GROMACS .gro file of C-alpha atoms in nm:
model
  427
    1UNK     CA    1  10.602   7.461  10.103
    2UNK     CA    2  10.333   7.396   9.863
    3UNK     CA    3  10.094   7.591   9.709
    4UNK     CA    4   9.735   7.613   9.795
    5UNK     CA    5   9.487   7.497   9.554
    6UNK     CA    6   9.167   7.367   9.678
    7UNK     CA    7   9.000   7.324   9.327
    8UNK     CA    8   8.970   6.925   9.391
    9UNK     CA    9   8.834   6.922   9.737
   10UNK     CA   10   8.544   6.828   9.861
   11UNK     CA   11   8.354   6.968  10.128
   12UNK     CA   12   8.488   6.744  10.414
   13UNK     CA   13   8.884   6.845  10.316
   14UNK     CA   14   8.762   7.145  10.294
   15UNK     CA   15   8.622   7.137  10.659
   16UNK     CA   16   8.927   6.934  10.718
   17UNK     CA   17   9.149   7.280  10.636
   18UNK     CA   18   8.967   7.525  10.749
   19UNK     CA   19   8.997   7.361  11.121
   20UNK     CA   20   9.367   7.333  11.062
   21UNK     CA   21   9.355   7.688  10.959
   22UNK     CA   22   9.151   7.825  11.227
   23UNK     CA   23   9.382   7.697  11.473
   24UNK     CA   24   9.679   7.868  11.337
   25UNK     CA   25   9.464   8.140  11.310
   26UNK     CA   26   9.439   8.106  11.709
   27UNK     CA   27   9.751   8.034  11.779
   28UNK     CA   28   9.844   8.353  11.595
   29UNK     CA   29   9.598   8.535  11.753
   30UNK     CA   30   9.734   8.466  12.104
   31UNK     CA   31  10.078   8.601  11.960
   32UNK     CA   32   9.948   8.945  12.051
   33UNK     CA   33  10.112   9.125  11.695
   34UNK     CA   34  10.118   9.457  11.618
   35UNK     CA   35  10.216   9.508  11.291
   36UNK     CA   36  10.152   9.830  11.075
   37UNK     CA   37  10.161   9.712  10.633
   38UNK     CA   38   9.941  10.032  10.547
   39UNK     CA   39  10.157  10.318  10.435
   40UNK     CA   40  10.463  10.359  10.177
   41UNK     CA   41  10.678  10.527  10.454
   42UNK     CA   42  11.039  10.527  10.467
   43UNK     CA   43  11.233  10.299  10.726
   44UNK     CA   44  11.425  10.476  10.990
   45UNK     CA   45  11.752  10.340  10.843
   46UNK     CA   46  11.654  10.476  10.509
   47UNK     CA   47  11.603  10.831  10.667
   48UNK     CA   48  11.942  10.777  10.808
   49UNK     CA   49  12.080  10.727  10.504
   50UNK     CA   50  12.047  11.137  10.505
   51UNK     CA   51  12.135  11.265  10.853
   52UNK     CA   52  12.461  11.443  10.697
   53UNK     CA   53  12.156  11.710  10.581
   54UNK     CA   54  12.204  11.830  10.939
   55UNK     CA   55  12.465  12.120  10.971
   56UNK     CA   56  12.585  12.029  10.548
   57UNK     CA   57  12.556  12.435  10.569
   58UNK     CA   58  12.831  12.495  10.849
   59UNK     CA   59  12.725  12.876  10.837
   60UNK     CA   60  12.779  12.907  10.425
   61UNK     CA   61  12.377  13.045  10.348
   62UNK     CA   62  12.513  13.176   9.991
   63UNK     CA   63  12.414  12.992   9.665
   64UNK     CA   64  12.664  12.937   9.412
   65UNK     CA   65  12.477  13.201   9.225
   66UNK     CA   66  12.477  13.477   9.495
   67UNK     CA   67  12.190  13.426   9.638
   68UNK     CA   68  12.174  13.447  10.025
   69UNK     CA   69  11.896  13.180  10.114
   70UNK     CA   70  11.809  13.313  10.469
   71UNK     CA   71  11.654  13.599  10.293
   72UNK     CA   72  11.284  13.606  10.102
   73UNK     CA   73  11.264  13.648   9.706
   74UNK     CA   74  11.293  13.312   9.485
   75UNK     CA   75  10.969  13.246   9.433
   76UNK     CA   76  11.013  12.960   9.185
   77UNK     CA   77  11.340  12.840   9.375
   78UNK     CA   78  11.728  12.831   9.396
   79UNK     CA   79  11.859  12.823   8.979
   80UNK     CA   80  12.101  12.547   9.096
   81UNK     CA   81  11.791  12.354   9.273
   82UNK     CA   82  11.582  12.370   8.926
   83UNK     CA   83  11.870  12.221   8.724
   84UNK     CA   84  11.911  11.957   8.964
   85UNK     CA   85  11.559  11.823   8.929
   86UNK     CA   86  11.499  11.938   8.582
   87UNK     CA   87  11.687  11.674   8.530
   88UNK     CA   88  11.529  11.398   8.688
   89UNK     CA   89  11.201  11.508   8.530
   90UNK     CA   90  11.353  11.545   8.231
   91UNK     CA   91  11.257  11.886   8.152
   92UNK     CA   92  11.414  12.236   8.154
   93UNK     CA   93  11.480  12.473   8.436
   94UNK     CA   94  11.267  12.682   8.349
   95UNK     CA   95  10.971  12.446   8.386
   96UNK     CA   96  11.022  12.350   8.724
   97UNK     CA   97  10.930  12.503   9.015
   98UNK     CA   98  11.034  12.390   9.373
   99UNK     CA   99  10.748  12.430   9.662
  100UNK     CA  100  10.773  12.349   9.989
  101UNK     CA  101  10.866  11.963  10.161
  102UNK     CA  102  10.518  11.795   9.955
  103UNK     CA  103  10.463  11.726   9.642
  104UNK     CA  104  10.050  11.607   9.768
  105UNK     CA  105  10.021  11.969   9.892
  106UNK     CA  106  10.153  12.109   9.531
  107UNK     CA  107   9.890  11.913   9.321
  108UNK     CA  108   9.619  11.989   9.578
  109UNK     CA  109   9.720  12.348   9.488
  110UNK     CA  110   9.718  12.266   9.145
  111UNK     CA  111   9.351  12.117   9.140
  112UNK     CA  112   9.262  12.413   9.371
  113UNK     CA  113   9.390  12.671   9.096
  114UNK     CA  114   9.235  12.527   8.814
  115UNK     CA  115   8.897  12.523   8.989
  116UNK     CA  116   8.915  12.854   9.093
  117UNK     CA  117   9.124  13.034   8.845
  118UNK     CA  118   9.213  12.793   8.598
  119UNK     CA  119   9.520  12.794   8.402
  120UNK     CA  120   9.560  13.069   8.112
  121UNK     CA  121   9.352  13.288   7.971
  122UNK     CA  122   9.123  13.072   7.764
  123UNK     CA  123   9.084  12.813   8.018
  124UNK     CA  124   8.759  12.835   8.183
  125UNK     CA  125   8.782  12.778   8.582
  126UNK     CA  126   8.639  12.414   8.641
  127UNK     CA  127   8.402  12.570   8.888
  128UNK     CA  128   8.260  12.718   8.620
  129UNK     CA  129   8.248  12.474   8.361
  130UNK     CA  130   7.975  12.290   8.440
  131UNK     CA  131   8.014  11.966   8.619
  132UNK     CA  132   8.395  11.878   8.659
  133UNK     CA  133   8.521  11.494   8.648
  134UNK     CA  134   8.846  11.347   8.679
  135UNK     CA  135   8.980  10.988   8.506
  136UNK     CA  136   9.121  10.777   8.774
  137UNK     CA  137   9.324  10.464   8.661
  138UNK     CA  138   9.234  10.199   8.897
  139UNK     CA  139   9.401  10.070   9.143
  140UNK     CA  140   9.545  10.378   9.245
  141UNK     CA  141   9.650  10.601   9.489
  142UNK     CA  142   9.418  10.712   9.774
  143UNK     CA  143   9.502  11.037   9.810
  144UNK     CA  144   9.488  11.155   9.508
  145UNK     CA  145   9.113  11.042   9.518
  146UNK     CA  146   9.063  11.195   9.858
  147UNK     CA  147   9.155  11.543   9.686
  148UNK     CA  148   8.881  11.523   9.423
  149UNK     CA  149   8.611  11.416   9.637
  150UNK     CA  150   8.709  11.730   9.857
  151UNK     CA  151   8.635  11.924   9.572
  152UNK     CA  152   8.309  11.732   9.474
  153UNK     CA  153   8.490  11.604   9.155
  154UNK     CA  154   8.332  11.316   8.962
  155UNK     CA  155   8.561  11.018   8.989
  156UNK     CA  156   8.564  10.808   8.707
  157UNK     CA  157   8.750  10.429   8.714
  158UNK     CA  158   9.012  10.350   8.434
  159UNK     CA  159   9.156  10.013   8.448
  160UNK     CA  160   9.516   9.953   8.428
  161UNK     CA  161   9.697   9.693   8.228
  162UNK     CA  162  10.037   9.588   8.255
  163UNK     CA  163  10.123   9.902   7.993
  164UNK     CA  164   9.953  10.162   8.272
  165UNK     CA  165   9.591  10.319   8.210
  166UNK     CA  166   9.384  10.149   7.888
  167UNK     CA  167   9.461  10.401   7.673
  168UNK     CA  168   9.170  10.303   7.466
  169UNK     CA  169   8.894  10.383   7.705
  170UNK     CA  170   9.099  10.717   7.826
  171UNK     CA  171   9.036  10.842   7.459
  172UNK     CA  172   8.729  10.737   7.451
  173UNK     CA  173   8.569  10.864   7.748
  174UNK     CA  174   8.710  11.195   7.682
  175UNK     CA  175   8.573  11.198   7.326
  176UNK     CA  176   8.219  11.096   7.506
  177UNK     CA  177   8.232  11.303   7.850
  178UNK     CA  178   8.340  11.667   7.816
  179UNK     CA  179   8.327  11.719   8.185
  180UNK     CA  180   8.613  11.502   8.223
  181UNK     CA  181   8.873  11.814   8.303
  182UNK     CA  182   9.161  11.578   8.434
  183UNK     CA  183   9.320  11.272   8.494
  184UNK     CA  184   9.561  11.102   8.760
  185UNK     CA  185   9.864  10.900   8.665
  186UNK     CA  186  10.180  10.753   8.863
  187UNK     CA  187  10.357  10.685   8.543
  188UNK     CA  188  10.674  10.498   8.692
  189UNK     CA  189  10.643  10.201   9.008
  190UNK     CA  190  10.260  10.285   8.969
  191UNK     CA  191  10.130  10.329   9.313
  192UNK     CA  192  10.015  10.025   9.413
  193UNK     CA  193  10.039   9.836   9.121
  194UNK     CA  194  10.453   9.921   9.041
  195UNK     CA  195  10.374   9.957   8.698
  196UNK     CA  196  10.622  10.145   8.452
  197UNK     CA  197  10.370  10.321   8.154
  198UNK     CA  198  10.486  10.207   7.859
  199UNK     CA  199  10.627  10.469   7.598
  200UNK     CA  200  10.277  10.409   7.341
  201UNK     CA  201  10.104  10.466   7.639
  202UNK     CA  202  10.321  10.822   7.761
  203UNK     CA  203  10.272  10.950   7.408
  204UNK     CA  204   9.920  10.876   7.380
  205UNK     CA  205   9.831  11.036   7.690
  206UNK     CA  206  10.065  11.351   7.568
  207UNK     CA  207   9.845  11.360   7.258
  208UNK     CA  208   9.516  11.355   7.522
  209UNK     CA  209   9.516  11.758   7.473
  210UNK     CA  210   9.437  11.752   7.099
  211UNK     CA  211   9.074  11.596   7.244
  212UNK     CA  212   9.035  11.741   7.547
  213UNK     CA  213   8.891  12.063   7.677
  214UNK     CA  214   9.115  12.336   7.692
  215UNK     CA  215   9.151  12.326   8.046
  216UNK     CA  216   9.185  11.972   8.074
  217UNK     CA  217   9.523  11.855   8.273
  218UNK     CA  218   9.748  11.567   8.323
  219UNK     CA  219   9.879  11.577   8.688
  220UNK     CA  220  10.163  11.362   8.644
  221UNK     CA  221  10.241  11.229   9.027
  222UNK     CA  222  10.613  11.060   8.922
  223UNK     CA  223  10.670  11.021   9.316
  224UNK     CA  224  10.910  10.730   9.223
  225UNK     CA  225  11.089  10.853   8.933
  226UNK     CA  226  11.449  10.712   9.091
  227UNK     CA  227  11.300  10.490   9.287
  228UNK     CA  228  11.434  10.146   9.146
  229UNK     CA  229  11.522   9.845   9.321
  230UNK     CA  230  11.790   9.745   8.974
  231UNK     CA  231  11.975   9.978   8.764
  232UNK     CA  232  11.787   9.810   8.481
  233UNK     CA  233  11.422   9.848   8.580
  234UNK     CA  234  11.236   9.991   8.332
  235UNK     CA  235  11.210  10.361   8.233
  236UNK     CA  236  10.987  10.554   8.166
  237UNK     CA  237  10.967  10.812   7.858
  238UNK     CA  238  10.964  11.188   7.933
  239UNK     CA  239  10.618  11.287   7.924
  240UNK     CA  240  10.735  11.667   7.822
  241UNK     CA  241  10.925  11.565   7.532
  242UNK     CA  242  10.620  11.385   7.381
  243UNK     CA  243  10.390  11.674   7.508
  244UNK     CA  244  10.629  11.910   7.228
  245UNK     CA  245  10.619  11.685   6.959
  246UNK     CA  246  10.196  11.698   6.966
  247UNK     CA  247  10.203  12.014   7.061
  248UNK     CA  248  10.014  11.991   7.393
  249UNK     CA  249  10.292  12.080   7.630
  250UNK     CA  250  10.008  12.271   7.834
  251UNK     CA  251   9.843  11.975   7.926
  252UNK     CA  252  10.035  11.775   8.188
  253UNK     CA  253  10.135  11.925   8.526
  254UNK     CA  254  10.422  11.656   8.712
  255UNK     CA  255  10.513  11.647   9.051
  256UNK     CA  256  10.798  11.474   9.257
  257UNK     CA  257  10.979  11.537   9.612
  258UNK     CA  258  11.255  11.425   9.777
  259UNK     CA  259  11.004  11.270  10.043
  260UNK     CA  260  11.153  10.946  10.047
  261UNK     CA  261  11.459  11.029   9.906
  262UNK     CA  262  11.595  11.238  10.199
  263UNK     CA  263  11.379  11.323  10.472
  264UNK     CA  264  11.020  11.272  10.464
  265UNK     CA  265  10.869  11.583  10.684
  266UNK     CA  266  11.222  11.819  10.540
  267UNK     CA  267  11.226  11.732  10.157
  268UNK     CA  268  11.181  11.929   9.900
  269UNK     CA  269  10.883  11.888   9.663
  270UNK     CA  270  10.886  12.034   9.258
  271UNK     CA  271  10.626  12.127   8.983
  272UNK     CA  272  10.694  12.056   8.627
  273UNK     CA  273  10.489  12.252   8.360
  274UNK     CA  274  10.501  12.480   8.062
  275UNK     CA  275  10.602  12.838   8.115
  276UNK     CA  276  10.249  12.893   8.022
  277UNK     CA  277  10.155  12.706   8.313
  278UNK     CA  278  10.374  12.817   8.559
  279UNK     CA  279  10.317  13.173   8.484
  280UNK     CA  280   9.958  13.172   8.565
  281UNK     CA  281  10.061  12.922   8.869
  282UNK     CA  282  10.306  13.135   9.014
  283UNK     CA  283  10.110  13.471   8.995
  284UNK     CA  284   9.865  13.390   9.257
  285UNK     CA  285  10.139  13.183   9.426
  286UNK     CA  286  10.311  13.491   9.490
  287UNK     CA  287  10.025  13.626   9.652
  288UNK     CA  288  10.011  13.351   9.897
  289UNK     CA  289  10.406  13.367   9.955
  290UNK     CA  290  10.742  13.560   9.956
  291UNK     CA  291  10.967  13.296   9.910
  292UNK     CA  292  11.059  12.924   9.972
  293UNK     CA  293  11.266  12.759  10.216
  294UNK     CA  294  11.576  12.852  10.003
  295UNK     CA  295  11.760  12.742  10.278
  296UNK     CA  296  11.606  12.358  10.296
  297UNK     CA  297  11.685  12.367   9.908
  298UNK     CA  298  12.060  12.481   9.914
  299UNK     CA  299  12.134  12.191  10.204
  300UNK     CA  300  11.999  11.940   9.934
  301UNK     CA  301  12.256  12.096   9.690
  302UNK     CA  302  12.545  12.082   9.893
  303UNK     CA  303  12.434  11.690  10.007
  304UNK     CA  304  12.340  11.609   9.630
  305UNK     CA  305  12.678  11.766   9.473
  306UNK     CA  306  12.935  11.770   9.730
  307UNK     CA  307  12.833  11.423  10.034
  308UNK     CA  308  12.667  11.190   9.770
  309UNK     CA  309  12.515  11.174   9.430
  310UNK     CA  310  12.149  11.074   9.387
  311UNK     CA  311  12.235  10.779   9.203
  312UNK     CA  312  12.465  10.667   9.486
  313UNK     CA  313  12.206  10.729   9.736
  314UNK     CA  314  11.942  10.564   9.590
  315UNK     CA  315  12.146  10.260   9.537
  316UNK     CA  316  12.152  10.262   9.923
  317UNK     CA  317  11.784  10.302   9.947
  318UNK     CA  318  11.737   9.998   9.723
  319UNK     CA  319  11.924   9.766   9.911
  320UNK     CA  320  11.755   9.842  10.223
  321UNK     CA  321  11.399   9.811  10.059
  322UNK     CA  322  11.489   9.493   9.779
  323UNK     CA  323  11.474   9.277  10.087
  324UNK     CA  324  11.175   9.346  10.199
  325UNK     CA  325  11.037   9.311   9.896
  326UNK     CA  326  11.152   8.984   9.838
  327UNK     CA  327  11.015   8.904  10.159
  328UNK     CA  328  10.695   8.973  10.045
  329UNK     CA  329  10.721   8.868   9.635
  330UNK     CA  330  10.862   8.493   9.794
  331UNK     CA  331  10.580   8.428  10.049
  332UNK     CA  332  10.342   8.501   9.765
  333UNK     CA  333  10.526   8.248   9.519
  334UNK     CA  334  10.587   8.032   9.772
  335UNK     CA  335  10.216   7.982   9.899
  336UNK     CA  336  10.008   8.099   9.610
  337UNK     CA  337  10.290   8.048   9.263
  338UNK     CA  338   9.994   7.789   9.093
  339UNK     CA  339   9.699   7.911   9.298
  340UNK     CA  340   9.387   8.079   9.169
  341UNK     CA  341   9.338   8.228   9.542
  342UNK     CA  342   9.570   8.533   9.451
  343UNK     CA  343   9.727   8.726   9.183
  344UNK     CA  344   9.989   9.002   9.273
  345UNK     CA  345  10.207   9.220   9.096
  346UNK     CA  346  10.612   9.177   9.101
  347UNK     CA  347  10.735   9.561   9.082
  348UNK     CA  348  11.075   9.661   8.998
  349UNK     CA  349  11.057   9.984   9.224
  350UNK     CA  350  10.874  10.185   9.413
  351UNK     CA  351  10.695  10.127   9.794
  352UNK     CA  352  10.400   9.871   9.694
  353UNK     CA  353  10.271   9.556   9.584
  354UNK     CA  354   9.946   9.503   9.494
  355UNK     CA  355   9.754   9.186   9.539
  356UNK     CA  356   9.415   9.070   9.408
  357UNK     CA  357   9.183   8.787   9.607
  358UNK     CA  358   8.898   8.608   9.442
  359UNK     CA  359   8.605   8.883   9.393
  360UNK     CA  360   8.464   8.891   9.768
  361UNK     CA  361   8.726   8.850  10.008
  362UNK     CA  362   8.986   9.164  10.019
  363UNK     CA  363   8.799   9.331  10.326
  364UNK     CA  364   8.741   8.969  10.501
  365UNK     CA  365   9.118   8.923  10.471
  366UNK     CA  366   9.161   9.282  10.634
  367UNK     CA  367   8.965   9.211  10.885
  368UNK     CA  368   9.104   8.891  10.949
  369UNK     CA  369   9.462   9.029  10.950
  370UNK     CA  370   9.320   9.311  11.165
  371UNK     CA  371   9.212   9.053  11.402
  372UNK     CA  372   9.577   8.875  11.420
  373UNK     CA  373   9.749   9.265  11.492
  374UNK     CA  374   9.851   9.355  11.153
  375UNK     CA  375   9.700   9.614  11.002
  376UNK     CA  376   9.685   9.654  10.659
  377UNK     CA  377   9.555   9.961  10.390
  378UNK     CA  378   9.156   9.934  10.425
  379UNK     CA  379   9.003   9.675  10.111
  380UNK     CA  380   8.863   9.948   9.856
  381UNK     CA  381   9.126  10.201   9.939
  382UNK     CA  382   9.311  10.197   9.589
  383UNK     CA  383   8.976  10.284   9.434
  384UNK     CA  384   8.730  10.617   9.434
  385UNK     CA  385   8.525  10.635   9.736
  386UNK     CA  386   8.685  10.346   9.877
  387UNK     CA  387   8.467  10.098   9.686
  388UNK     CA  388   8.641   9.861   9.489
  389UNK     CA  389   8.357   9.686   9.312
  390UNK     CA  390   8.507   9.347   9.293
  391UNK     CA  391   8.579   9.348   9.624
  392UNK     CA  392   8.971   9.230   9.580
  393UNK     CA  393   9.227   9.414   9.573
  394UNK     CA  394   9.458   9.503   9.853
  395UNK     CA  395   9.792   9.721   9.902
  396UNK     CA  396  10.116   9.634  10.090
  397UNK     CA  397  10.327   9.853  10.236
  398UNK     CA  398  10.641   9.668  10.321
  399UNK     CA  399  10.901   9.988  10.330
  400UNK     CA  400  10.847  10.075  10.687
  401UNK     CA  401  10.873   9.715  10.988
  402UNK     CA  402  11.182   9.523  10.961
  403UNK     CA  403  11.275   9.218  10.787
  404UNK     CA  404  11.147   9.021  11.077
  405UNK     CA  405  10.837   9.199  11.119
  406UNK     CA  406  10.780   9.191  10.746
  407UNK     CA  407  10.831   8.790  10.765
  408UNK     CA  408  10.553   8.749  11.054
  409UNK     CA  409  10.315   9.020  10.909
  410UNK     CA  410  10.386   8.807  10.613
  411UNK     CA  411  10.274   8.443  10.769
  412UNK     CA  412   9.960   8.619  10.894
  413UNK     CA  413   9.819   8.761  10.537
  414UNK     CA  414   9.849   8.410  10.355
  415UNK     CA  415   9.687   8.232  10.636
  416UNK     CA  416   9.435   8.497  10.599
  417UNK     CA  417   9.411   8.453  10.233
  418UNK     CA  418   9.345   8.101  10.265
  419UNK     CA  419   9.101   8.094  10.559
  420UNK     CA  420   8.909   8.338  10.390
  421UNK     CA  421   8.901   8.167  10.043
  422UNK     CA  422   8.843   7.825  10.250
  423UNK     CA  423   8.542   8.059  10.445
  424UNK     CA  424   8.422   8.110  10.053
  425UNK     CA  425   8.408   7.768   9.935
  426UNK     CA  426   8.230   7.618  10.195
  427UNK     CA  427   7.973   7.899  10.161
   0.00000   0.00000   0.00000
């Protein structure tokens, strides 16, 4: 296998390869694929990993701390359920809060509360505050875009580097734009670039409430907190520890679930904030709810403390998804290692790797790929209003197909890469 690097050929080898590649192409075509790359979703052996969930109860409904979980109350969640993911968030237990089974429909919750309500008594409701915009490090995650554009939030592009967001333009667009009343961040396995923020760049954006409006927040998606593939991939600093040394502990909301932990539709999802925060949070919460689903929450106890140990499990979950990630992470090197055609990121965790074409060509390869029956996240997805202005950058999802799908879906994007940069050229 060797790489592909055109810079040296002239326009009959180029001719010359884009034949050769066209009738792969074909022959690929006639393969009749169907192959699905476009969503971070957990294998069915991963879920599996999980099924002792069912029955874990065997009629026992009461907590360790008395509380009988069929029943409503427990707003906030089961004591014993707090501790257990204070910890992974690294905060206290009485700055979580456990929702329902999704962490997206906490934070689109979050946004809706702080642009109705907002948070505390001095905060001014971003509705009416003027025009409301939102800092969006870029590439990112769609979703999180698709939420502000429901509200008719200003999306504004932050680049990342291999540290997470540039810090330097963060600070000062928000010195520059007081609209600017928030800002995304997947701080660990960024999704899809599987960047880990650096600790300068956690503590800088903990200090971002000393310049910010008042009502200004951090919503801190950590999906992937324990989602390594090593047990010495990188961590990441606790954002709330950083948040009470500045003083600005009011500033970032986090979320995580156990969406691809346990089961993805029957997790549990958690908010991590001040008590400040929470307080307001939970008021009108309570208005819209008597209670959790306490019982959902004490089966995760019993699995976490008495079947398996999170550590243990994840361990599982990394060797089913290493190897498809090394599926992916080889092709690349093995096609493209001394190429200018594509740049890609090697992640240590998480459910994505992100890949960058010459400026141009990320929706042509889609379509392309489309064309061969795999489908992959649409070009411009990782960006506001699905435009990615260079035109480049692309997301795989290799968690979900098999190791042999993986390996075919595989073949099909770097012969798609190079017809399309061959396509280029000869333009």
């Amino acid at each position: 296998m060797t790489s592909f690097d055109i810079h040296n050929a002239d326009n009959a080898q180029l001719q010359a390869l884009q034949q050769q590649l066209q009738q792969a192409f074909d022959q690929l075509k006639a393969a009749g694929l169907n192959l699905d790359l476009t969503r971070g979703k957990p294998g069915s052996e991963q879920l599996s990993l999980s099924n002792a969930l069912d029955g874990i109860l065997a009629g026992n409904y009461t907590s360790d701390s008395g509380t009988d979980t069929r029943n409503y109350g427990g707003l906030d969640g089961l004591p014993e359920c707090k501790a257990m993911f204070a910890d992974i968030m690294q905060v206290t237990a009485e700055e979580i809060l456990i929702g329902g089974n999704s962490s997206l429909t906490l934070m689109y919750q979050a946004v809706l509360f702080a642009w109705l309500f907002g948070y505390g008594d001095k905060a001014k409701a971003w509705k009416d505050d003027g025009k409301t915009s939102f800092l969006c490090p870029v590439p990112g995650y769609d979703r999180h875009f698709a939420i502000c554009e429901a509200f008719g939030i200003n999306m504004i592009s932050v680049p990342m580097n291999e540290h997470g967001p540039d810090m330097d333009s963060v600070e000062k667009l928000l010195r520059e734009d007081k609209s600017i009343k928030g800002m995304w961040c997947v701080p660990r396995f960024s999704n899809p670039s599987g960047i880990v923020y650096s600790d300068e760049t956690v503590d800088r954006i903990a200090r971002l409430g000393q310049i910010a409006a008042s009502n200004f927040r951090v919503f801190w998606d950590n999906a992937y907190a324990i989602h390594s593939f090593t047990s010495d991939a990188p961590a990441l600093a606790p954002i709330m520890d950083a948040c009470r040394r500045h003083g600005t502990e009011d500033s970032v909301l986090q979320f995580g679930s156990t969406s691809k932990v346990t089961f993805a539709g029957a997790g549990l999802a958690y908010m991590a904030a001040s008590k400040a925060n929470l307080a307001a949070f939970g008021k009108h919460l309570g208005m819209s709810s008597i209670g959790p689903d306490k019982i959902n929450q004490l089966r995760h106890l019993r699995f976490f403390n008495g079947h398996t140990s999170f550590a243990e499990h994840m361990k599982k979950h990394a060797a089913l998804l290493k190897p498809r990630f090394d599926i992916v992470l080889d092709k690349l090197a093995g096609h493209f290692s001394n190429s200018d055609a594509l740049q890609w990121t090697v992640p240590e965790g998480g459910y994505f790797v992100s890949v960058d074409t010459r400026p141009g060509l990320a929706k042509r390869v889609v379509a392309l790929a489309g064309e061969l029956g795999v489908k992959l996240t649409p070009a411009g997805a990782t960006f506001p209003y699905g435009k990615d202005p260079q035109d480049s950058n692309i997301r795989i999802a290799p968690s979900f197909p098999s190791l042999a799908d993986i390996d075919k879906a595989m073949d099909v994007f770097v012969l798609c890469v190079k017809l399309a940069t061959v396509e280029q050229a000869l333009a």
